[in-house]
Amino acid sequence: MTGQGIGASLIRKEDDRFMRGRGGFVGDLRPAGMLEVAFLRSSFAHARLKRITIPPFIRSRVFIAEDLAGVAPIRADTALAGFKSSVQPILATGKVRHVGELIAMCVAPTRAEAEDLVALIDVEFEELPAVHDMLEGRKPGAPLVHEHWGDNLYLTTEIDANFEAVAAKAKTSVTRELRTARQVMSPIEGRGVIAEWNSRLGQLVVTSSTQQSHIVRAGLAECLGVDEGQVRVIAPDVGGGFGYKGILLPEEVALSWGTRKIGRPLRWLEDRRENLTAGADCREHHYVLTAYADDEGHLLALDCVASVDAGAYSAYPFSACLEAGQIGSILPGLYDFAHYRCRTYSIATNKPPILPYRGVARTGVCFALEVTLDALARELRQEPSDLRFKSLVRPEQMPFDNIAKRHFDSGDYPEALRRCLDAIDLKAVRERQRRGEPDGRLIGLGIAMYSEQAGHGTSVYAGWGIPFVPGFEQCHARFTPDGGLELRVGSHSHGQGHETTLSQVAHEILGVPHERIRLVHGDTAETPYSTGTWGSRCMIVAGGAVASACDQLAMRVKRIGASLLQAKAEDVRLESGDVVANSGRVSVAEIARTWYRRPQELPRDVDPAGLEVTAGYKAKRDTGTFSYAAHAAIVGVDLETGEVEIIDYVIVEDGGVLVNPMIVDGQIYGGAAQGIGTALYEEMQFDSRAQPLGSTLSDYLLPGFTEVPEIRVFHMETPSPYTRFGQKGIGEGGAIAPPAAITNAVNDALKDIGAELLDLPLTPRRIGEAVMRARPKKSAQ
């Protein structure tokens, strides 16, 4: 209506308080009488608990498993056939299964004093052999993480789509074994919880840095054995989540029990050592992937065996098989081919549970597929982009059901690749390679493409049988008596800018000024039920819900406005926050004042529900939208040091209609920075006893300002036919393709010496070793 609705690059509302240090995070909150909590955590990855000795003078401030009477363990099950359930105790009983597992909760006036209590507790362990490598864990005779299983497999899945028929058609094939490192999600704000008992309401109030307040409430109620109405979960400002804060924490359960026991509010704030060693792991995949093609380079088939290290437990609501379970459906990517086979293994190890991380499963899958396609192109002596053009789904095929039964809603994949190649200037790069670099470095160009399924709905999750299935997303919207607009949604922002973008949706329909629109989110007592913020879903489903609620409000204000203007309802329109008729105009604010304060002026047949509505929304087809992108990287590789410099990086993305292009750019920049970390820096290594080898940010490397280049982002906008405004999910995409694009660029630089990198991250050591292995081969030739 005013150029500030859908499509406007508005400054984020949130930034005023965040940039001034006025945000309200868990660490900023201190209820009266609050005590601090520190946890005694296991120093062994796999061991029996023989004895816990607590000095008598601190026993009243220390709690162990035997104290938690009536508290149930965490169960994160699924109805998928063959799944083996893990039961995660709140505080360890019998044995520990990973370093950092909770053993005792210590309570004191300050965190330092609570940590002093931890140091006074003596635990006698009987160490057991540990499963430190998932491939070893699959072998007969491996130590068992959960003895009653008989093996270490949470779940095995298999897809076979006419695979055997490829043998007569395929002229060329390549096989690659690829591996991604276990990473640690590292939001600026770690996890944090405050638990307190409201005796007036008879209600547990948990303030948590979470992405899924309603799901956490359900999990807490199950573990504590209480009605969900007795639990209120509040997510204040959240300083980054990325999936790490999308689960129920044993710490949340322990503090919720403890506050009733002690009668005082309790707070736990995760420190960086806990973050690194105890619970933020993700992305550890292994692939053996074969790609088949005809003589011209058309992709004919993929054959894959994929393994995922799922750690010791499945986190609530569900984590153990989330990665491997999706590999089979994601692996075909944006390509059209007829034959496919994929077997996946979700493997238990003595490491922390694997958790969803930005781009769940897609980053590893994109890496495996796109790196293998480049190897196929080298085998066929083709330009990698030419090979892709031959097999990409074409725009005229949309909507398209691929070999894995993914329903692509819209897009022009070849055009995205063309624009990316034009921006990176393929011909100029090849000429630069032929000339050589004055400093002796080798230059490489790598491309990678992906599609991201977002906004998954009921039809996708109903068959999984997990603790949550998304349904209708709801928004409660109401006008205040002075004409302000309140929006209440059950999802929550942890950096996406929902206070701005959802305001833009409301403004698009009602024309209410942005400064008069307020978003309430993240509080189970004040918002409609939602499965929360995950899977790049919020702009699709929460945006649709806000639009639906505002549509209903628009009809109501037009009805009242028409009466005030003495016009027919069908003859008025909403324009810039006013109801307009030939006889004049009346502001929405004046209509609100009439409803609340001058009801005698309302028409007799006015809707008694007034200016307050709750509306639900589902996309026309809830199998998800599919955003996509083409990434291209130019790198320089120093053969002597193994150092990689990203010289240029281009992204051409299509997220459908962009509600706020500036926020989208920020999401892509941030995701790409995380993808660069996956490609070049981040790796949590474990020794043979499954001990994590990084406990500080000196050991675990994150990319900083100097490691992230000036990324160039270009937008395409192919509307989704299934969503309210044609929008698609965009929050995770930036993190998916960089590892594949950068690896392909490094391999392109090294192709003439016969070196190839297949393990992430591409550290100087790995590059140096690959070069050393290749040089003797080159000399022999």
Tab-separated table of N, CA and C in Angstrom, residues 412-413 415-425 448-450 627-634 648-656 658 661-662 664-669 672 710-718 730 733-734:
chain	number	residue	atom	x	y	z
A	412	ASP	N	13.568	-22.115	-12.260
A	412	ASP	CA	14.321	-22.203	-13.518
A	412	ASP	C	15.771	-22.480	-13.160
A	413	TYR	N	16.081	-23.757	-12.944
A	413	TYR	CA	17.416	-24.142	-12.510
A	413	TYR	C	18.495	-23.810	-13.541
A	415	GLU	N	18.598	-21.418	-15.702
A	415	GLU	CA	18.827	-19.972	-15.734
A	415	GLU	C	19.655	-19.516	-14.543
A	416	ALA	N	19.423	-20.103	-13.376
A	416	ALA	CA	20.233	-19.758	-12.207
A	416	ALA	C	21.699	-20.093	-12.459
A	417	LEU	N	21.962	-21.246	-13.060
A	417	LEU	CA	23.335	-21.623	-13.353
A	417	LEU	C	23.942	-20.692	-14.394
A	418	ARG	N	23.175	-20.345	-15.425
A	418	ARG	CA	23.688	-19.429	-16.448
A	418	ARG	C	24.070	-18.089	-15.833
A	419	ARG	N	23.201	-17.544	-15.014
A	419	ARG	CA	23.501	-16.248	-14.393
A	419	ARG	C	24.720	-16.325	-13.489
A	420	CYS	N	24.852	-17.443	-12.806
A	420	CYS	CA	26.009	-17.619	-11.920
A	420	CYS	C	27.302	-17.668	-12.721
A	421	LEU	N	27.304	-18.400	-13.827
A	421	LEU	CA	28.498	-18.493	-14.670
A	421	LEU	C	28.833	-17.154	-15.311
A	422	ASP	N	27.806	-16.408	-15.695
A	422	ASP	CA	28.057	-15.079	-16.257
A	422	ASP	C	28.687	-14.158	-15.219
A	423	ALA	N	28.169	-14.221	-13.986
A	423	ALA	CA	28.684	-13.336	-12.941
A	423	ALA	C	30.116	-13.679	-12.559
A	424	ILE	N	30.449	-14.971	-12.546
A	424	ILE	CA	31.803	-15.391	-12.169
A	424	ILE	C	32.751	-15.298	-13.352
A	425	ASP	N	32.213	-15.234	-14.576
A	425	ASP	CA	32.971	-15.105	-15.840
A	425	ASP	C	33.830	-16.349	-16.071
A	448	ALA	N	28.289	-25.343	-7.519
A	448	ALA	CA	27.436	-26.306	-6.819
A	448	ALA	C	26.022	-25.770	-6.832
A	449	MET	N	25.065	-26.681	-6.902
A	449	MET	CA	23.654	-26.313	-6.894
A	449	MET	C	22.907	-27.176	-5.872
A	450	TYR	N	21.801	-26.648	-5.401
A	450	TYR	CA	20.981	-27.411	-4.461
A	450	TYR	C	19.541	-26.941	-4.592
A	627	SER	N	13.050	-23.772	-2.658
A	627	SER	CA	13.983	-22.732	-3.065
A	627	SER	C	15.250	-23.417	-3.573
A	628	TYR	N	16.101	-22.663	-4.246
A	628	TYR	CA	17.300	-23.269	-4.838
A	628	TYR	C	18.309	-22.172	-5.123
A	629	ALA	N	19.522	-22.576	-5.446
A	629	ALA	CA	20.566	-21.601	-5.773
A	629	ALA	C	21.688	-22.281	-6.527
A	630	ALA	N	22.422	-21.457	-7.248
A	630	ALA	CA	23.691	-21.864	-7.850
A	630	ALA	C	24.791	-21.048	-7.180
A	631	HIS	N	25.826	-21.729	-6.719
A	631	HIS	CA	26.982	-21.085	-6.096
A	631	HIS	C	28.207	-21.315	-6.981
A	632	ALA	N	29.071	-20.314	-7.033
A	632	ALA	CA	30.339	-20.460	-7.751
A	632	ALA	C	31.448	-19.813	-6.928
A	633	ALA	N	32.567	-20.506	-6.842
A	633	ALA	CA	33.710	-20.012	-6.080
A	633	ALA	C	34.961	-20.050	-6.945
A	634	ILE	N	35.768	-19.004	-6.835
A	634	ILE	CA	37.120	-19.008	-7.399
A	634	ILE	C	38.083	-19.008	-6.228
A	648	ASP	N	36.808	-15.067	-5.177
A	648	ASP	CA	35.494	-14.538	-5.546
A	648	ASP	C	34.446	-15.590	-5.210
A	649	TYR	N	33.259	-15.109	-4.847
A	649	TYR	CA	32.172	-16.036	-4.524
A	649	TYR	C	30.869	-15.401	-4.976
A	650	VAL	N	30.092	-16.149	-5.774
A	650	VAL	CA	28.839	-15.663	-6.352
A	650	VAL	C	27.711	-16.612	-5.986
A	651	ILE	N	26.569	-16.055	-5.635
A	651	ILE	CA	25.362	-16.836	-5.356
A	651	ILE	C	24.219	-16.259	-6.174
A	652	VAL	N	23.553	-17.119	-6.918
A	652	VAL	CA	22.294	-16.757	-7.579
A	652	VAL	C	21.212	-17.609	-6.942
A	653	GLU	N	20.315	-16.981	-6.203
A	653	GLU	CA	19.317	-17.741	-5.447
A	653	GLU	C	17.913	-17.371	-5.883
A	654	ASP	N	16.995	-18.300	-5.641
A	654	ASP	CA	15.585	-18.083	-5.923
A	654	ASP	C	14.781	-18.559	-4.731
A	655	GLY	N	14.306	-17.618	-3.947
A	655	GLY	CA	13.470	-17.930	-2.791
A	655	GLY	C	12.027	-17.534	-3.018
A	656	GLY	N	11.618	-17.555	-4.292
A	656	GLY	CA	10.273	-17.101	-4.595
A	656	GLY	C	10.168	-15.602	-4.380
A	658	LEU	N	10.313	-12.349	-2.458
A	658	LEU	CA	11.062	-11.971	-1.268
A	658	LEU	C	10.296	-10.916	-0.489
A	661	PRO	N	13.989	-8.157	0.791
A	661	PRO	CA	15.243	-8.593	0.150
A	661	PRO	C	16.483	-8.324	0.977
A	662	MET	N	16.510	-7.248	1.763
A	662	MET	CA	17.684	-6.960	2.568
A	662	MET	C	17.888	-8.020	3.652
A	664	VAL	N	16.800	-11.071	3.431
A	664	VAL	CA	17.214	-12.269	2.696
A	664	VAL	C	18.714	-12.236	2.443
A	665	ASP	N	19.232	-11.103	2.016
A	665	ASP	CA	20.679	-10.991	1.804
A	665	ASP	C	21.441	-11.328	3.079
A	666	GLY	N	20.964	-10.792	4.204
A	666	GLY	CA	21.633	-11.082	5.470
A	666	GLY	C	21.617	-12.550	5.809
A	667	GLN	N	20.483	-13.211	5.564
A	667	GLN	CA	20.396	-14.645	5.801
A	667	GLN	C	21.379	-15.414	4.923
A	668	ILE	N	21.498	-15.001	3.663
A	668	ILE	CA	22.392	-15.705	2.746
A	668	ILE	C	23.849	-15.461	3.121
A	669	TYR	N	24.190	-14.234	3.457
A	669	TYR	CA	25.573	-13.949	3.871
A	669	TYR	C	25.954	-14.773	5.094
A	672	ALA	N	26.236	-18.483	4.230
A	672	ALA	CA	27.438	-18.759	3.451
A	672	ALA	C	28.680	-18.748	4.338
A	710	GLU	N	33.890	-10.940	0.163
A	710	GLU	CA	32.728	-10.121	-0.167
A	710	GLU	C	31.871	-10.904	-1.158
A	711	ILE	N	30.873	-11.569	-0.627
A	711	ILE	CA	30.031	-12.465	-1.432
A	711	ILE	C	29.079	-11.630	-2.281
A	712	ARG	N	28.953	-12.002	-3.526
A	712	ARG	CA	28.023	-11.319	-4.438
A	712	ARG	C	26.770	-12.161	-4.590
A	713	VAL	N	25.624	-11.566	-4.270
A	713	VAL	CA	24.341	-12.273	-4.283
A	713	VAL	C	23.434	-11.655	-5.335
A	714	PHE	N	22.850	-12.520	-6.151
A	714	PHE	CA	21.885	-12.106	-7.164
A	714	PHE	C	20.592	-12.888	-6.946
A	715	HIS	N	19.479	-12.211	-7.184
A	715	HIS	CA	18.178	-12.819	-6.893
A	715	HIS	C	17.400	-13.122	-8.163
A	716	MET	N	16.747	-14.265	-8.154
A	716	MET	CA	15.660	-14.575	-9.069
A	716	MET	C	14.403	-14.726	-8.213
A	717	GLU	N	13.247	-14.458	-8.785
A	717	GLU	CA	12.011	-14.607	-8.020
A	717	GLU	C	10.992	-15.377	-8.854
A	718	THR	N	10.965	-16.688	-8.634
A	718	THR	CA	9.944	-17.531	-9.265
A	718	THR	C	8.916	-17.859	-8.196
A	730	ILE	N	13.909	-19.487	2.932
A	730	ILE	CA	15.231	-19.017	2.523
A	730	ILE	C	16.254	-19.071	3.655
A	733	GLY	N	19.369	-21.811	3.181
A	733	GLY	CA	20.009	-22.079	1.902
A	733	GLY	C	21.454	-21.674	1.801
A	734	GLY	N	21.824	-20.521	2.367
A	734	GLY	CA	23.192	-20.042	2.201
A	734	GLY	C	24.247	-20.997	2.712
